[in-house]
Structures are given as C-alpha cells and as structure tokens.
PDB file of C-alpha atoms in Angstrom:
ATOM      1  CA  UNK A   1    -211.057 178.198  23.490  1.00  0.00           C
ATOM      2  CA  UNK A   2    -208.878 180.970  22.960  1.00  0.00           C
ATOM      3  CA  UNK A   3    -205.882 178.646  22.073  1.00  0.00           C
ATOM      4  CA  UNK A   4    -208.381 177.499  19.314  1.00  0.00           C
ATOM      5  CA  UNK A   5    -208.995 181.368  18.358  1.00  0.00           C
ATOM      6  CA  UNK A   6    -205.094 181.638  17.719  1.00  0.00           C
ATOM      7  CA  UNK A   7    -205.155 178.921  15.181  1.00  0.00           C
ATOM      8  CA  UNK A   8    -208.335 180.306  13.600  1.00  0.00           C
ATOM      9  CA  UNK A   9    -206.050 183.255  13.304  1.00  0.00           C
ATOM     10  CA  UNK A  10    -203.120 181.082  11.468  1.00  0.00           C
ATOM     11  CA  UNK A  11    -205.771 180.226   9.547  1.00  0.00           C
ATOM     12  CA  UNK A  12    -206.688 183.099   8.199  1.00  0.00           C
ATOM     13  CA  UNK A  13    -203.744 184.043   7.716  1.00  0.00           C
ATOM     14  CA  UNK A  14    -202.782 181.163   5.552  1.00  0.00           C
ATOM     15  CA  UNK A  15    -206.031 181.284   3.466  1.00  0.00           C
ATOM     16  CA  UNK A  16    -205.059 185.178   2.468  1.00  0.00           C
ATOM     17  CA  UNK A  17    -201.701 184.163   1.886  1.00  0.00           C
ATOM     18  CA  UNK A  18    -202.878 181.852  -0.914  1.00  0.00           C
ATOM     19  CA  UNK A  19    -200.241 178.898   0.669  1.00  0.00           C
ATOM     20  CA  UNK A  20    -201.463 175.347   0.473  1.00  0.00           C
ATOM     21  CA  UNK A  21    -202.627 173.845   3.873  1.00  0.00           C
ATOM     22  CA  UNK A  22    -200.922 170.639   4.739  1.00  0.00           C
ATOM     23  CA  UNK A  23    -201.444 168.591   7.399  1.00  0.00           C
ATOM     24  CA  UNK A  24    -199.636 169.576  10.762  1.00  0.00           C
ATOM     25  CA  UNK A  25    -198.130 166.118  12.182  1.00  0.00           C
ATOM     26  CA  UNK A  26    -198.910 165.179  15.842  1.00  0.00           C
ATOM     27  CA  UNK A  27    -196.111 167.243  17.966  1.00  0.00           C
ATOM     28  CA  UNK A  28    -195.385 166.443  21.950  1.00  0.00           C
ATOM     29  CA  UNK A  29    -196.744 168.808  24.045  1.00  0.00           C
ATOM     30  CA  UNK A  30    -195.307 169.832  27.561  1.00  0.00           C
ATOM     31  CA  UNK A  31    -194.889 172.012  30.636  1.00  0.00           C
ATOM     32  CA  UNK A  32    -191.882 174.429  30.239  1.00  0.00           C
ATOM     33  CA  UNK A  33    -190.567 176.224  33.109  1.00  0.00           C
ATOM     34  CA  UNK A  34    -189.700 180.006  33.359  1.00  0.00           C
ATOM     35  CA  UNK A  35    -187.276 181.370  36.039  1.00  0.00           C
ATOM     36  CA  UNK A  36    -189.211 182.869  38.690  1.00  0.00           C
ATOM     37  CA  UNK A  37    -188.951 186.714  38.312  1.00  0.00           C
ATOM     38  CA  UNK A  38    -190.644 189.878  40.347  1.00  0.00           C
ATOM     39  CA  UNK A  39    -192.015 191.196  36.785  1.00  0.00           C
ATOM     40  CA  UNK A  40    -195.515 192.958  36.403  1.00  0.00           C
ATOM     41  CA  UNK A  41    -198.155 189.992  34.752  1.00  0.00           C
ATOM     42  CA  UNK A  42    -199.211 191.001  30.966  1.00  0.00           C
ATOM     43  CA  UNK A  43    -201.836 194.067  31.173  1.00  0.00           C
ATOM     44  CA  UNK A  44    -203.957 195.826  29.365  1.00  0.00           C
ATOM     45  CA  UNK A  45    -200.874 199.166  29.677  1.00  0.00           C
ATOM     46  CA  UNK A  46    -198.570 196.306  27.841  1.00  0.00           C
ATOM     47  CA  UNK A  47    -201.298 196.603  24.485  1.00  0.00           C
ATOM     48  CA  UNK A  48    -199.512 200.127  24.182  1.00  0.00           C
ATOM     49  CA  UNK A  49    -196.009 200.180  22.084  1.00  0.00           C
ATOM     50  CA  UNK A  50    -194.007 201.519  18.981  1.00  0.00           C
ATOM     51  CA  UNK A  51    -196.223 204.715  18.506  1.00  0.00           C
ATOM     52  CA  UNK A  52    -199.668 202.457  18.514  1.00  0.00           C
ATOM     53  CA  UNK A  53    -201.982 201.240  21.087  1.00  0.00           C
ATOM     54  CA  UNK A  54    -203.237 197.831  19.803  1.00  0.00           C
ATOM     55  CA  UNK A  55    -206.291 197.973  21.591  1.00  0.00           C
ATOM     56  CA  UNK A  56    -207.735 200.969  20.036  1.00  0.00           C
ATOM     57  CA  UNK A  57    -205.654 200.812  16.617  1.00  0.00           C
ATOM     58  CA  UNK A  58    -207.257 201.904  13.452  1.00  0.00           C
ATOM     59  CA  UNK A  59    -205.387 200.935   9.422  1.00  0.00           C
ATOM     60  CA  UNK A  60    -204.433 204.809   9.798  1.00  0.00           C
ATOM     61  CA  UNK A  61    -202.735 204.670  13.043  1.00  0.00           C
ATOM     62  CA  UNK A  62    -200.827 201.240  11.603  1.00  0.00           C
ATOM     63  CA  UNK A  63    -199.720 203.109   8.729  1.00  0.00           C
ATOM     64  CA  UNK A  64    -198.757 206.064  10.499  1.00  0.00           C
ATOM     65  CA  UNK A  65    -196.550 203.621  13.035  1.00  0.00           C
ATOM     66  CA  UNK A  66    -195.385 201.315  10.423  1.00  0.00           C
ATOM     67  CA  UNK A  67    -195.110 202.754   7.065  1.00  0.00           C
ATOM     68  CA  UNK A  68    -197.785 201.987   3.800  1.00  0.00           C
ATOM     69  CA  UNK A  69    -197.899 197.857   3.757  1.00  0.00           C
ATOM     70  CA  UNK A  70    -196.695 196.316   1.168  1.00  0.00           C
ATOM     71  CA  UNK A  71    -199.054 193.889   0.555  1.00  0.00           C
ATOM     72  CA  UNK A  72    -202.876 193.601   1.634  1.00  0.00           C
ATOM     73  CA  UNK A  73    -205.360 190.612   0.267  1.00  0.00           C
ATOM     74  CA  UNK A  74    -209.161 190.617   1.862  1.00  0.00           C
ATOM     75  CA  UNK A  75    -211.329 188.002   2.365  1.00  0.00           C
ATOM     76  CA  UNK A  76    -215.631 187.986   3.549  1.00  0.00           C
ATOM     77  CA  UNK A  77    -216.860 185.859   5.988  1.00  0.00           C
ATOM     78  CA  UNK A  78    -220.231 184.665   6.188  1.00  0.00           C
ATOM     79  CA  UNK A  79    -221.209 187.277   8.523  1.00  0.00           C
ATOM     80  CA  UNK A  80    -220.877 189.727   6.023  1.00  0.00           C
ATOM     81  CA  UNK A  81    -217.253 191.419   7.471  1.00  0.00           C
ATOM     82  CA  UNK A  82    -214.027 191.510   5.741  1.00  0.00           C
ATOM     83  CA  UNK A  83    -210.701 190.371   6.889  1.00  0.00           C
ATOM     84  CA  UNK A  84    -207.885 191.932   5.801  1.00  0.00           C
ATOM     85  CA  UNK A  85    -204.355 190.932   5.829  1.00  0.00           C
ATOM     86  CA  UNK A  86    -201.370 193.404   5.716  1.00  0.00           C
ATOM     87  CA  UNK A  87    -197.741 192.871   5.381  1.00  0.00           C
ATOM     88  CA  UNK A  88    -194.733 194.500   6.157  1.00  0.00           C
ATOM     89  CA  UNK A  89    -191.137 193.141   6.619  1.00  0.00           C
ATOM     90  CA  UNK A  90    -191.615 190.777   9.227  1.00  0.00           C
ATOM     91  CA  UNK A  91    -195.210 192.151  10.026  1.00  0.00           C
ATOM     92  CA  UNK A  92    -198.104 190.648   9.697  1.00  0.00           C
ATOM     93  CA  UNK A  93    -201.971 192.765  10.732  1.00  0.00           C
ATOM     94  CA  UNK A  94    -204.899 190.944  10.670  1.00  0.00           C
ATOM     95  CA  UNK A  95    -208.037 193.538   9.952  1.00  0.00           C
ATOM     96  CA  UNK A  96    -211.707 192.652  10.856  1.00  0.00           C
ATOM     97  CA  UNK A  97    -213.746 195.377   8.669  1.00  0.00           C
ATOM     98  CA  UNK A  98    -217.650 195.824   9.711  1.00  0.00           C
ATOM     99  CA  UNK A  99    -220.257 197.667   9.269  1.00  0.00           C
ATOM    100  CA  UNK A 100    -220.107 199.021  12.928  1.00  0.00           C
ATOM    101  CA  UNK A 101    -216.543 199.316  12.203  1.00  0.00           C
ATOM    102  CA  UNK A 102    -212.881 197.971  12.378  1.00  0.00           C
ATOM    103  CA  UNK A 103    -210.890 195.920  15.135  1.00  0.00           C
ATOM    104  CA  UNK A 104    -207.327 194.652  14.888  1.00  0.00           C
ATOM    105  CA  UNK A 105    -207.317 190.599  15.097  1.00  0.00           C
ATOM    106  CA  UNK A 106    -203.815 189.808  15.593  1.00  0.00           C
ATOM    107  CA  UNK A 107    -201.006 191.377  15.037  1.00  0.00           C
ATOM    108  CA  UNK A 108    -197.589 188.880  14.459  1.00  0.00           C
ATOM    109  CA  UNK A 109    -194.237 190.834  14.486  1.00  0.00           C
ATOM    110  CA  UNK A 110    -191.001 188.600  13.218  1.00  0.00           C
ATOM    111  CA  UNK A 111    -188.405 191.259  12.662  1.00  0.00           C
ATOM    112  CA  UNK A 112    -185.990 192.676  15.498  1.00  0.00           C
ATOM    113  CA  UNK A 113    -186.870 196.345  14.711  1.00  0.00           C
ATOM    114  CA  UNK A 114    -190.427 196.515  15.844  1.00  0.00           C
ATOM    115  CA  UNK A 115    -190.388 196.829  19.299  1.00  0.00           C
ATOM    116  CA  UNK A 116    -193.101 195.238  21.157  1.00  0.00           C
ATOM    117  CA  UNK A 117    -194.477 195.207  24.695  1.00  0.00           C
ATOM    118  CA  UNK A 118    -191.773 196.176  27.516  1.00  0.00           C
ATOM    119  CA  UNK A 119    -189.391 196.582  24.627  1.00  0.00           C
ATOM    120  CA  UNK A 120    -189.558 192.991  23.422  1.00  0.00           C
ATOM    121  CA  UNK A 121    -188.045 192.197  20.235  1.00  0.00           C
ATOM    122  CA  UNK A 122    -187.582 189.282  18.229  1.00  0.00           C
ATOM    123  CA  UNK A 123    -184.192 187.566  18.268  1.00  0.00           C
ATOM    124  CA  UNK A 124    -184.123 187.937  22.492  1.00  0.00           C
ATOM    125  CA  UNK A 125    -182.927 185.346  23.922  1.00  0.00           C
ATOM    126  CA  UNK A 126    -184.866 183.032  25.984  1.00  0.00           C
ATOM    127  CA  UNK A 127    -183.406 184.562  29.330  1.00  0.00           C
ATOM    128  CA  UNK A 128    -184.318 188.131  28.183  1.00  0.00           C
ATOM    129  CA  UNK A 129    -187.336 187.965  26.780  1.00  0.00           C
ATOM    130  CA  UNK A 130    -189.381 185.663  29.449  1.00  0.00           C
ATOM    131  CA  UNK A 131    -187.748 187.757  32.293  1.00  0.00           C
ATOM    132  CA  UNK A 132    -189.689 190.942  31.280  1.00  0.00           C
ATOM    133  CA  UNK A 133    -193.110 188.974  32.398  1.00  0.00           C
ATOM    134  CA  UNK A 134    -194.200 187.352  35.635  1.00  0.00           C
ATOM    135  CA  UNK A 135    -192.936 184.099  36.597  1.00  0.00           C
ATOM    136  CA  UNK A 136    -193.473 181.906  39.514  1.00  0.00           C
ATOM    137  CA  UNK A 137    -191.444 179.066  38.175  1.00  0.00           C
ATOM    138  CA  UNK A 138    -193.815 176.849  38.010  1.00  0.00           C
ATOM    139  CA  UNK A 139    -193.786 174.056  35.351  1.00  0.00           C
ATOM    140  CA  UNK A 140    -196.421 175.093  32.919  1.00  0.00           C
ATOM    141  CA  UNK A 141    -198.381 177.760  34.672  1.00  0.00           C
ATOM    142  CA  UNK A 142    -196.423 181.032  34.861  1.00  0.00           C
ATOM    143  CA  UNK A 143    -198.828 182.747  37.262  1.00  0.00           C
ATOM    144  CA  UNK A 144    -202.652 182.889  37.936  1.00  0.00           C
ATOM    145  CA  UNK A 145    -205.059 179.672  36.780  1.00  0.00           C
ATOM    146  CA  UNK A 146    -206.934 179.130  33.435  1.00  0.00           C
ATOM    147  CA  UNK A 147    -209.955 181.894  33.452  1.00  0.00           C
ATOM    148  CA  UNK A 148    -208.505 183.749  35.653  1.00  0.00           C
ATOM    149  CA  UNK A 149    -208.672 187.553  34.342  1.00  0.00           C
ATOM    150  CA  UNK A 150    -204.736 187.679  34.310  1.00  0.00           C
ATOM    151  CA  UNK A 151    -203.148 184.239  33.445  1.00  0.00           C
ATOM    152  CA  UNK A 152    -199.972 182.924  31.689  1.00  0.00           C
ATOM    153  CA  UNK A 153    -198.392 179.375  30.524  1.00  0.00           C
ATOM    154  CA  UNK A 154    -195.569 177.970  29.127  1.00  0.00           C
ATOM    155  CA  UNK A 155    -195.442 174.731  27.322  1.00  0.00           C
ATOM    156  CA  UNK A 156    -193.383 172.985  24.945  1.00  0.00           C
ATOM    157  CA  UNK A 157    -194.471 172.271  21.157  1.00  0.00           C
ATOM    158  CA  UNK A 158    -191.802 169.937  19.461  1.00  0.00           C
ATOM    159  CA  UNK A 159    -189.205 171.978  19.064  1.00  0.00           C
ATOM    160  CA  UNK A 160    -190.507 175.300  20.059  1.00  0.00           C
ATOM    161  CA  UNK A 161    -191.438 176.882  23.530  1.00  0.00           C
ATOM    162  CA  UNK A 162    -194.209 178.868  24.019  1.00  0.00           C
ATOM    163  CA  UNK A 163    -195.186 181.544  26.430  1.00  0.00           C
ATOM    164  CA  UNK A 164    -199.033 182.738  26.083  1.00  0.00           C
ATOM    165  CA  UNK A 165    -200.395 185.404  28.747  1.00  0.00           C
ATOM    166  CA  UNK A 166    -203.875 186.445  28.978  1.00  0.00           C
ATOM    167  CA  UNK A 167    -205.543 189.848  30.067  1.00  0.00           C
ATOM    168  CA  UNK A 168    -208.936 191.483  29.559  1.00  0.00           C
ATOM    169  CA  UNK A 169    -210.387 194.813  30.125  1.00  0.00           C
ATOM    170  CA  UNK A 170    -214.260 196.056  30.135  1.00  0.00           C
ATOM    171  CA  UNK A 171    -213.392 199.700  29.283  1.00  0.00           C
ATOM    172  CA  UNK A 172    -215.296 201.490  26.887  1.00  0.00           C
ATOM    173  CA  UNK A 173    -212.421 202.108  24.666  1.00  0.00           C
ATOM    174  CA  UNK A 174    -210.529 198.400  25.561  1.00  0.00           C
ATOM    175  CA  UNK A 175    -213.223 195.795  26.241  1.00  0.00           C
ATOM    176  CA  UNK A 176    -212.143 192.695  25.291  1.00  0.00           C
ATOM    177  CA  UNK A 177    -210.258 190.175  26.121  1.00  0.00           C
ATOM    178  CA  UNK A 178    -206.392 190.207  24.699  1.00  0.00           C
ATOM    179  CA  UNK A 179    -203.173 186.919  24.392  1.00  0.00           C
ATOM    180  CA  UNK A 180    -199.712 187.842  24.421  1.00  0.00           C
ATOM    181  CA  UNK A 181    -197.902 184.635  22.484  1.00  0.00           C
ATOM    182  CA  UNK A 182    -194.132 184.628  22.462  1.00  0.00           C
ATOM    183  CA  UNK A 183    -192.545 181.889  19.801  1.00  0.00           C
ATOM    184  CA  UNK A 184    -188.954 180.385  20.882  1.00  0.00           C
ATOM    185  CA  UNK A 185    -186.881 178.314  18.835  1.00  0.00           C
ATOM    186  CA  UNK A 186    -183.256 177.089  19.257  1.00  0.00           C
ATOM    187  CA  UNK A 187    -183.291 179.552  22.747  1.00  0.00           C
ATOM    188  CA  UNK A 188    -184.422 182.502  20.990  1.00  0.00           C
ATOM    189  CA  UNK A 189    -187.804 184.403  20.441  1.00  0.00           C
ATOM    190  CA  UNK A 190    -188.470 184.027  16.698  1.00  0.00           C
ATOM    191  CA  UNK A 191    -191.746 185.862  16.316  1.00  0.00           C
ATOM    192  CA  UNK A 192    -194.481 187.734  19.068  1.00  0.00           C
ATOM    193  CA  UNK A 193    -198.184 187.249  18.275  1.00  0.00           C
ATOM    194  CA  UNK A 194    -200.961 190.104  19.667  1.00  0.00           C
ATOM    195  CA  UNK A 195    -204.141 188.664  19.146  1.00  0.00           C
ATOM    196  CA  UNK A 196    -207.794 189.550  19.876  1.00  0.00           C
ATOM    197  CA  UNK A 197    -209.291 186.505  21.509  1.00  0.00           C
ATOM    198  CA  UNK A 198    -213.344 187.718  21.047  1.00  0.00           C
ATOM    199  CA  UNK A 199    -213.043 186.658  17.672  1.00  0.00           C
ATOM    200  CA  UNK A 200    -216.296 185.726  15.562  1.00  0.00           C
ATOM    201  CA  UNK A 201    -215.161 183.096  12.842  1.00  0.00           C
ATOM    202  CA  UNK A 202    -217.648 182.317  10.578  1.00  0.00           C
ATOM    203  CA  UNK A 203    -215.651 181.984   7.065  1.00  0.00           C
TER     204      UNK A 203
END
C-alpha cells in the first residue's frame, strides 16, 4: 500500500510537471543485500534536518530553509484540496493545501548540497550512504517485518537499488506514518525521497 502511495506521489508529480506519461516497461525485481551495520533504524528524530523538521514543515519554514522556489504549479483534487508542487535545484516539495490546513507529501532531494537525514547526501556512495541505517544483512529485509512500526527493505529495480524504511509516530504534532526511499544507480545514491504515506488521492 504505501509502495503504491509513492507512485501516486510520482504521479503527481509528473501531472504538475506537464511531462507526457509513457508507459513504464516491465523491470526485474529483487532482494538486495546491505552489509550488516550497528546503525539506529529510520525514526521519527531522522524527519528533522537542514534547518526543517519535515514532519511539522509549513511553505514558510521551506522557504526559510531553502530559499523562494523557483517554480510552483497547483493542481485540485476531487476532495476539494490543492497540491502544490515546488522546485528548487534538485528539489522537489510536494504541498497538500486544505481547508484544515497544509501537510508536506513528499519531499525528493537530487542535489549533493541539501543535506538530508544523518547527513545523507546525494552522490554517496553505496557503502556510505546504506551504512548510516540499520542493517542485518539480510537479502531483502534490512530489519523488522512488513507492518511492523519500524521496518526497512532493499530490493533491486532494473538497474537501480532501492532502500525504503518505514516509521510512524501518534504524536500530536507527528502522527502519521513516514518512508525514507534512497535511489542508487551505477553504486551511487542519485536522489532521497521523504514521503508522507497517509496520503488521500482522489485526483
């Protein structure tokens, strides 16, 4: 389900992007394996980084951390809420807007100046980046089990690897449930994703 929330995401991305949707050929899926590592799992203090805290981030406090955008589109759903979509260099913000107020969707950084989580940056190489989260070294499962509060995975996509954790809080301030994606191609992270994954999509 939440794997499916991540391409509604890319979705809506691509629709307020204006890019033609093609069809995505069939690509062979399977286990990758991480090291095994003493790191802390993904948590909810790893949605704090680069002068924001995703969890709680308003369009002010994205400005403030990353400068005025410099290019937004919006789209309604069906609902009645507004997406938004900003850009930066190598930054991509996905906005919900509604009447009870405003969420962050996803966030997708690309560029190696924006620090993420632990200090994770794009262009890290394989080694680096996947060290910096738990690992059992297990083929496919990096720790915990699938709806487990705290869980992470690694597969194979074609050419690129893929490292998802999972966390979720009931706070007040945090409730929700949040997925970590890192993107590797060629041995090195190409893009981090920060995603929402209580998503309503009714476009």
């Amino acid at each position: 389900e939440v794997r499916g929330k991540l391409e509604a995401v890319e979705s809506v991305q691509t629709a307020a992007s204006g890019d033609a949707v093609d069809d995505v050929p069939d690509v062979t899926l399977s286990a990758a394996t991480v090291a095994a590592n003493q790191a802390q799992p993904f948590g909810l203090k790893d949605l704090s980084f680069s002068g924001m805290d995703y969890a709680t981030l308003t369009l002010e406090g994205a400005k403030a951390a990353l400068g005025e955008p410099a290019g937004q589109t919006a789209a309604e759903d069906a609902a009645g809420g507004t997406y938004l979509n900003l850009t930066w260099s190598g930054v991509e913000l996905i906005w919900l807007e509604e009447a009870a107020g405003g969420r962050a969707q996803s966030l997708r950084v690309s560029n190696a100046q924006t620090e993420g989580p632990r200090g994770l940056k794009a262009g890290m190489t394989f080694e680096e980046a996947s060290s910096l989260f738990l690992s059992e070294g297990k083929p496919g499962v990096l720790y915990g089990q699938p709806g487990d509060t705290d869980y992470g995975e690694a597969v194979n996509e074609g050419t690129q690897t893929l490292l998802t954790y999972y966390t979720a809080a009931e706070s007040a301030q945090s409730a929700g449930s949040y997925v970590l994606q890192l993107v590797f191609e060629n041995g090195a992270l190409k893009e981090w994703v920060l995603s929402t994954s209580e998503m309503r999509w009714t476009l």
